[in-house]
CSV table of C-alpha atoms and ligand atoms in Angstrom, one decimal:
chain,number,residue,atom,x,y,z
A,1,MET,CA,23.2,42.4,5.1
A,2,ARG,CA,21.7,40.7,2.1
A,3,LEU,CA,24.1,37.8,2.1
A,4,VAL,CA,24.6,37.6,6.0
A,5,HIS,CA,20.9,37.1,5.8
A,6,ARG,CA,20.6,34.5,3.0
A,7,HIS,CA,23.5,33.1,4.3
A,8,SER,CA,21.7,32.5,7.9
A,9,LEU,CA,18.7,31.6,5.9
A,10,GLU,CA,20.6,28.5,3.7
A,11,GLU,CA,22.0,27.5,7.2
A,12,LYS,CA,18.4,26.9,8.6
A,13,ASN,CA,17.6,24.9,5.9
A,14,LYS,CA,20.2,22.8,6.1
A,15,GLU,CA,19.8,22.7,10.4
A,16,ASP,CA,15.9,21.6,9.0
A,17,SER,CA,16.0,18.9,6.8
A,18,GLY,CA,18.6,17.5,9.0
A,19,LEU,CA,16.2,17.5,11.8
A,20,ILE,CA,13.7,15.7,9.2
A,21,ILE,CA,15.4,12.9,8.3
A,22,GLN,CA,16.5,12.2,11.5
A,23,GLN,CA,12.9,12.4,12.3
A,24,LEU,CA,12.0,10.3,9.6
A,25,GLN,CA,15.0,7.6,10.4
A,26,GLN,CA,13.6,7.3,14.1
A,27,ASN,CA,10.0,7.0,12.9
A,28,ILE,CA,11.5,4.0,10.2
A,29,GLU,CA,13.5,1.7,13.3
A,30,ASN,CA,9.8,2.0,15.1
A,31,ILE,CA,8.0,1.2,13.1
A,32,GLN,CA,10.6,-1.9,11.8
A,33,CYS,CA,11.0,-2.5,15.1
A,34,ARG,CA,7.1,-2.7,15.8
A,35,VAL,CA,7.0,-5.1,13.0
A,36,ASP,CA,10.3,-7.3,14.2
A,37,LYS,CA,8.3,-7.8,18.3
A,38,VAL,CA,4.7,-8.9,16.6
A,39,CYS,CA,6.9,-10.9,14.4
A,40,GLN,CA,8.0,-12.5,17.1
A,41,ILE,CA,5.1,-12.8,19.6
A,42,SER,CA,3.5,-14.6,16.6
A,43,HIS,CA,6.4,-16.8,15.5
A,44,ARG,CA,6.2,-15.5,12.2
A,45,SER,CA,9.8,-15.0,10.1
A,46,ILE,CA,10.3,-11.1,9.4
A,47,ASP,CA,10.8,-11.9,5.9
A,48,SER,CA,7.0,-12.7,5.8
A,49,VAL,CA,6.2,-9.0,6.2
A,50,GLN,CA,6.6,-6.3,3.7
A,51,THR,CA,5.9,-3.2,4.8
A,52,ILE,CA,5.2,-0.4,2.0
A,53,CYS,CA,5.4,3.2,2.5
A,54,VAL,CA,2.5,5.0,1.9
A,55,SER,CA,3.9,8.6,0.4
A,56,LYS,CA,0.5,9.8,-0.1
A,57,SER,CA,0.9,12.4,2.2
A,58,VAL,CA,4.3,13.8,1.7
A,59,ASP,CA,6.3,15.7,-1.2
A,60,GLU,CA,8.8,14.3,-3.2
A,61,LEU,CA,11.6,15.3,-1.3
A,62,THR,CA,10.1,13.9,1.6
A,63,THR,CA,9.1,10.8,-0.1
A,64,LYS,CA,13.2,10.4,-2.1
A,65,ALA,CA,14.7,11.5,1.5
A,66,VAL,CA,13.2,8.1,2.9
A,67,VAL,CA,13.9,6.1,0.0
A,68,ASP,CA,17.4,7.0,0.4
A,69,LEU,CA,17.2,5.7,3.9
A,70,GLY,CA,16.3,2.1,2.9
A,71,VAL,CA,12.4,2.4,1.7
A,72,THR,CA,11.6,0.1,-1.6
A,73,HIS,CA,7.9,-0.5,-1.2
A,74,LEU,CA,6.1,3.0,-2.3
A,75,ALA,CA,2.0,3.2,-1.9
A,76,GLU,CA,0.4,6.6,-3.7
A,77,ASN,CA,-3.6,6.5,-3.9
A,78,ARG,CA,-4.1,9.0,-6.4
A,79,THR,CA,-3.4,9.1,-10.3
A,80,GLU,CA,-1.6,12.5,-10.8
A,81,LYS,CA,0.4,12.5,-7.3
A,82,PHE,CA,1.1,9.0,-8.5
A,83,LEU,CA,2.7,10.0,-12.3
A,84,LYS,CA,4.5,12.8,-10.1
A,85,LYS,CA,6.1,10.8,-7.9
A,86,TYR,CA,7.0,8.1,-10.8
A,87,GLN,CA,8.5,10.6,-12.6
A,88,ALA,CA,10.8,12.4,-10.0
A,89,LEU,CA,11.4,8.7,-8.8
A,90,GLU,CA,13.1,7.3,-12.2
A,91,SER,CA,16.1,7.1,-11.0
A,92,TYR,CA,15.3,4.6,-8.3
A,93,PRO,CA,15.3,1.4,-10.2
A,94,SER,CA,15.0,-0.7,-7.9
A,95,LEU,CA,11.8,0.9,-5.8
A,96,THR,CA,8.8,-1.4,-5.6
A,97,TRP,CA,5.2,0.7,-6.4
A,98,HIS,CA,2.1,0.0,-5.1
A,99,PHE,CA,-1.3,1.5,-6.4
A,100,ILE,CA,-3.9,1.4,-3.3
A,101,GLY,CA,-6.8,3.8,-3.7
A,102,ASN,CA,-9.7,4.1,-5.9
A,103,LEU,CA,-8.5,3.9,-10.1
A,104,GLN,CA,-11.1,5.6,-12.5
A,105,ARG,CA,-11.2,3.5,-15.3
A,106,ARG,CA,-10.3,6.3,-17.5
A,107,LYS,CA,-7.3,6.9,-15.7
A,108,VAL,CA,-6.1,3.2,-16.2
A,109,LYS,CA,-4.1,3.2,-18.7
A,110,ASP,CA,-2.1,5.8,-17.4
A,111,VAL,CA,-1.2,4.1,-14.3
A,112,ILE,CA,-1.3,0.4,-15.0
A,113,ASN,CA,2.0,-0.6,-16.7
A,114,LYS,CA,3.7,1.7,-14.3
A,115,ILE,CA,2.8,0.0,-11.4
A,116,ASP,CA,4.4,-3.0,-9.9
A,117,TYR,CA,0.9,-4.1,-7.8
A,118,PHE,CA,-2.7,-3.1,-7.4
A,119,HIS,CA,-4.4,-3.2,-4.2
A,120,ALA,CA,-7.8,-2.2,-4.7
A,121,LEU,CA,-10.0,-4.3,-7.5
A,122,ASP,CA,-13.4,-4.3,-6.6
A,123,THR,CA,-15.3,-4.6,-9.3
A,124,GLN,CA,-15.3,-6.7,-13.0
A,125,ARG,CA,-15.9,-3.2,-15.4
A,126,LEU,CA,-12.4,-2.3,-13.8
A,127,ALA,CA,-10.5,-6.0,-14.2
A,128,ASN,CA,-11.8,-5.1,-18.2
A,129,GLU,CA,-10.3,-2.3,-18.4
A,130,ILE,CA,-6.9,-3.4,-16.9
A,131,GLN,CA,-7.1,-6.1,-19.5
A,132,LYS,CA,-7.2,-4.1,-22.2
A,133,ARG,CA,-4.4,-1.5,-21.0
A,134,ALA,CA,-2.0,-4.0,-19.5
A,135,GLU,CA,0.9,-5.2,-21.6
A,136,THR,CA,1.8,-7.8,-19.4
A,137,SER,CA,0.2,-9.5,-15.9
A,138,ILE,CA,-0.6,-7.3,-12.7
A,139,LYS,CA,-0.4,-8.9,-9.8
A,140,CYS,CA,-3.6,-7.2,-8.2
A,141,PHE,CA,-5.2,-8.2,-4.2
A,142,VAL,CA,-8.8,-7.8,-4.7
A,143,GLN,CA,-10.7,-5.4,-2.3
A,144,VAL,CA,-12.8,-6.7,0.1
A,145,ASN,CA,-15.2,-4.8,2.8
A,146,ILE,CA,-14.9,-7.8,5.2
A,147,SER,CA,-16.9,-5.3,7.7
A,148,GLY,CA,-19.4,-4.8,5.3
A,149,GLU,CA,-19.2,-0.5,6.6
A,150,GLU,CA,-21.4,1.3,3.4
A,151,SER,CA,-18.8,3.2,2.9
A,152,LYS,CA,-15.9,1.0,2.2
A,153,GLN,CA,-15.0,-0.1,-1.0
A,154,GLY,CA,-14.8,-4.4,-2.0
A,155,ILE,CA,-16.7,-7.2,-2.5
A,156,SER,CA,-18.4,-8.5,0.3
A,157,PRO,CA,-17.1,-11.3,1.8
A,158,GLU,CA,-20.1,-13.6,0.7
A,159,GLU,CA,-19.2,-12.1,-3.2
A,160,VAL,CA,-15.4,-12.9,-3.0
A,161,ASN,CA,-15.5,-16.7,-4.7
A,162,SER,CA,-17.5,-15.7,-7.1
A,163,PHE,CA,-15.8,-12.6,-8.3
A,164,ILE,CA,-12.4,-14.0,-8.5
A,165,GLN,CA,-13.9,-17.2,-10.6
A,166,ASP,CA,-15.0,-14.5,-12.9
A,167,LEU,CA,-11.5,-13.0,-13.0
A,168,LYS,CA,-10.5,-16.3,-14.5
A,169,LYS,CA,-10.8,-14.8,-17.8
A,170,PHE,CA,-8.3,-12.1,-17.5
A,171,ASP,CA,-5.4,-13.0,-18.4
A,172,LYS,CA,-3.8,-9.8,-17.3
A,173,ILE,CA,-4.8,-10.3,-14.1
A,174,GLU,CA,-3.1,-11.9,-11.3
A,175,VAL,CA,-5.1,-12.3,-7.9
A,176,VAL,CA,-2.5,-12.6,-5.6
A,177,GLY,CA,-4.5,-11.7,-3.1
A,178,LEU,CA,-6.8,-10.5,-0.6
A,179,MET,CA,-6.9,-6.3,0.3
A,180,THR,CA,-9.0,-4.6,3.3
A,181,MET,CA,-9.2,-1.9,5.3
A,182,ALA,CA,-10.6,-2.1,9.1
A,183,PRO,CA,-13.0,0.4,10.5
A,184,ILE,CA,-11.8,3.4,11.9
A,185,ASP,CA,-12.6,3.1,15.1
A,186,ALA,CA,-12.4,-0.7,15.5
A,187,THR,CA,-11.3,-2.4,18.9
A,188,VAL,CA,-8.7,-4.8,18.9
A,189,GLU,CA,-10.9,-7.7,19.5
A,190,GLU,CA,-12.9,-6.3,16.3
A,191,LEU,CA,-9.7,-5.8,14.4
A,192,LYS,CA,-9.2,-9.4,15.0
A,193,TYR,CA,-12.1,-10.9,13.9
A,194,TYR,CA,-12.3,-8.8,10.8
A,195,PHE,CA,-8.5,-9.5,10.1
A,196,SER,CA,-8.7,-13.1,11.2
A,197,GLY,CA,-11.8,-13.9,8.8
A,198,MET,CA,-9.7,-12.3,6.4
A,199,LYS,CA,-7.2,-14.9,6.2
A,200,LYS,CA,-10.1,-17.4,6.8
A,201,LEU,CA,-11.3,-16.1,3.4
A,202,GLN,CA,-7.6,-16.7,2.0
A,203,THR,CA,-6.7,-19.8,2.9
A,204,GLN,CA,-10.5,-21.2,1.4
A,205,ILE,CA,-9.2,-19.2,-2.5
A,206,ALA,CA,-5.5,-20.4,-2.1
A,207,SER,CA,-6.6,-24.3,-1.5
A,208,LYS,CA,-7.9,-23.7,-4.7
A,209,LYS,CA,-5.2,-23.6,-6.5
A,210,LEU,CA,-6.5,-21.4,-9.1
A,211,THR,CA,-3.6,-20.6,-12.0
A,212,HIS,CA,-5.0,-16.8,-11.9
A,213,ALA,CA,-6.0,-16.6,-8.5
A,214,PRO,CA,-2.7,-18.4,-6.4
A,215,CYS,CA,-3.9,-15.4,-3.3
A,216,THR,CA,-1.3,-16.0,-1.5
A,217,GLU,CA,-1.1,-12.5,0.0
A,218,LEU,CA,-3.3,-10.4,2.6
A,219,SER,CA,-2.8,-6.6,2.6
A,220,MET,CA,-4.1,-5.2,5.6
A,221,GLY,CA,-2.7,-3.3,8.8
A,222,MET,CA,-2.0,0.6,8.1
A,223,SER,CA,-0.3,2.8,11.1
A,224,ARG,CA,-2.5,2.2,14.3
A,225,ASP,CA,-3.7,-1.3,13.4
A,226,PHE,CA,-0.8,-3.1,11.6
A,227,GLU,CA,0.1,-5.4,14.9
A,228,GLU,CA,-3.3,-6.9,15.4
A,229,ALA,CA,-2.6,-7.4,11.3
A,230,ILE,CA,0.3,-8.8,11.2
A,231,GLU,CA,-0.7,-11.2,14.2
A,232,CYS,CA,-3.5,-12.5,12.0
A,233,GLY,CA,-1.5,-13.3,8.6
A,234,SER,CA,-1.3,-10.2,7.3
A,235,THR,CA,2.2,-10.0,4.1
A,236,PHE,CA,1.6,-6.6,3.0
A,237,ILE,CA,1.2,-3.9,5.7
A,238,ARG,CA,0.7,-0.1,4.3
A,239,VAL,CA,1.5,2.4,6.9
A,240,GLY,CA,1.6,5.9,6.4
A,241,THR,CA,1.2,8.5,9.2
A,242,ASP,CA,3.6,6.5,11.2
A,243,PHE,CA,6.9,6.9,8.6
A,244,PHE,CA,5.8,11.4,8.4
A,245,LYS,CA,4.8,12.0,11.8
A,246,LYS,CA,6.5,14.6,13.4
B,1,PLP,C1,-4.0,6.1,3.6
B,1,PLP,C2,-3.9,5.0,3.2
B,1,PLP,C3,-3.3,3.6,4.2
B,1,PLP,C4,-2.1,4.4,5.4
B,1,PLP,O1,-2.9,4.8,6.4
B,1,PLP,P1,-2.3,5.5,8.1
B,1,PLP,O2,-3.0,5.2,8.9
B,1,PLP,O3,-1.7,6.7,7.3
B,1,PLP,O4,-0.8,4.3,8.3
B,1,PLP,C5,-3.2,2.8,4.1
B,1,PLP,N1,-3.9,2.3,3.0
B,1,PLP,C6,-4.9,2.9,2.0
B,1,PLP,C7,-5.6,2.4,1.7
B,1,PLP,C8,-4.4,4.1,2.7
B,1,PLP,O5,-5.6,4.9,1.7
């Protein structure tokens, strides 16, 4: 009796995980398809856009499953969860890790030497801590509050230039680009307005050819707005919900 029961449970689990893998595979294909389409429309090469899988809402097993399906860029936004995932996925050497959230200064030392990109640099105090703790130069995005919403983190567009100028003294910080989040309720017109504003800012900074701030990249676009972001020049999109929806 017990054995039969256990057997059918195992079968059920197998079926469930099969379903999940199928769903993940389909989600990945859908995202890739949307990226390909908008790249074509915007006359951009597919290689010019990196899709980062934001795995913050799922467990280690599901994260491993997307990696097994070919995902190579992963992002987390909480220190504890990042460290757990990082350890669980240690045997996958070709992963690129992104930290996309607010990073408390006292947590910098736990995270900074494990990640490839940090997307939320927005204070000199945080930069100072990174400088102190980093063993090598860290690729950072300066977070910009492009819409001016009070609830949003980030440097105001007017202050970005001087903020980046002041980062020159930190040899452990390389400003690879700018990052932003659009307002949740933005219309398509507003999205394009904000995202193209970011593109202008990024181009302007890049044109200065600062050694510490090449600023060639743009981290913008999430599940609901990555098409508009790509149209406006995004090079790293950060997609969570659409990878893991059922
Ligand atoms: C959660 C998160 C994302 C992913 O958002 P989705 O809408 O789930 O695609 C992207 N960027 C940041 C900073 C996030 O915190």
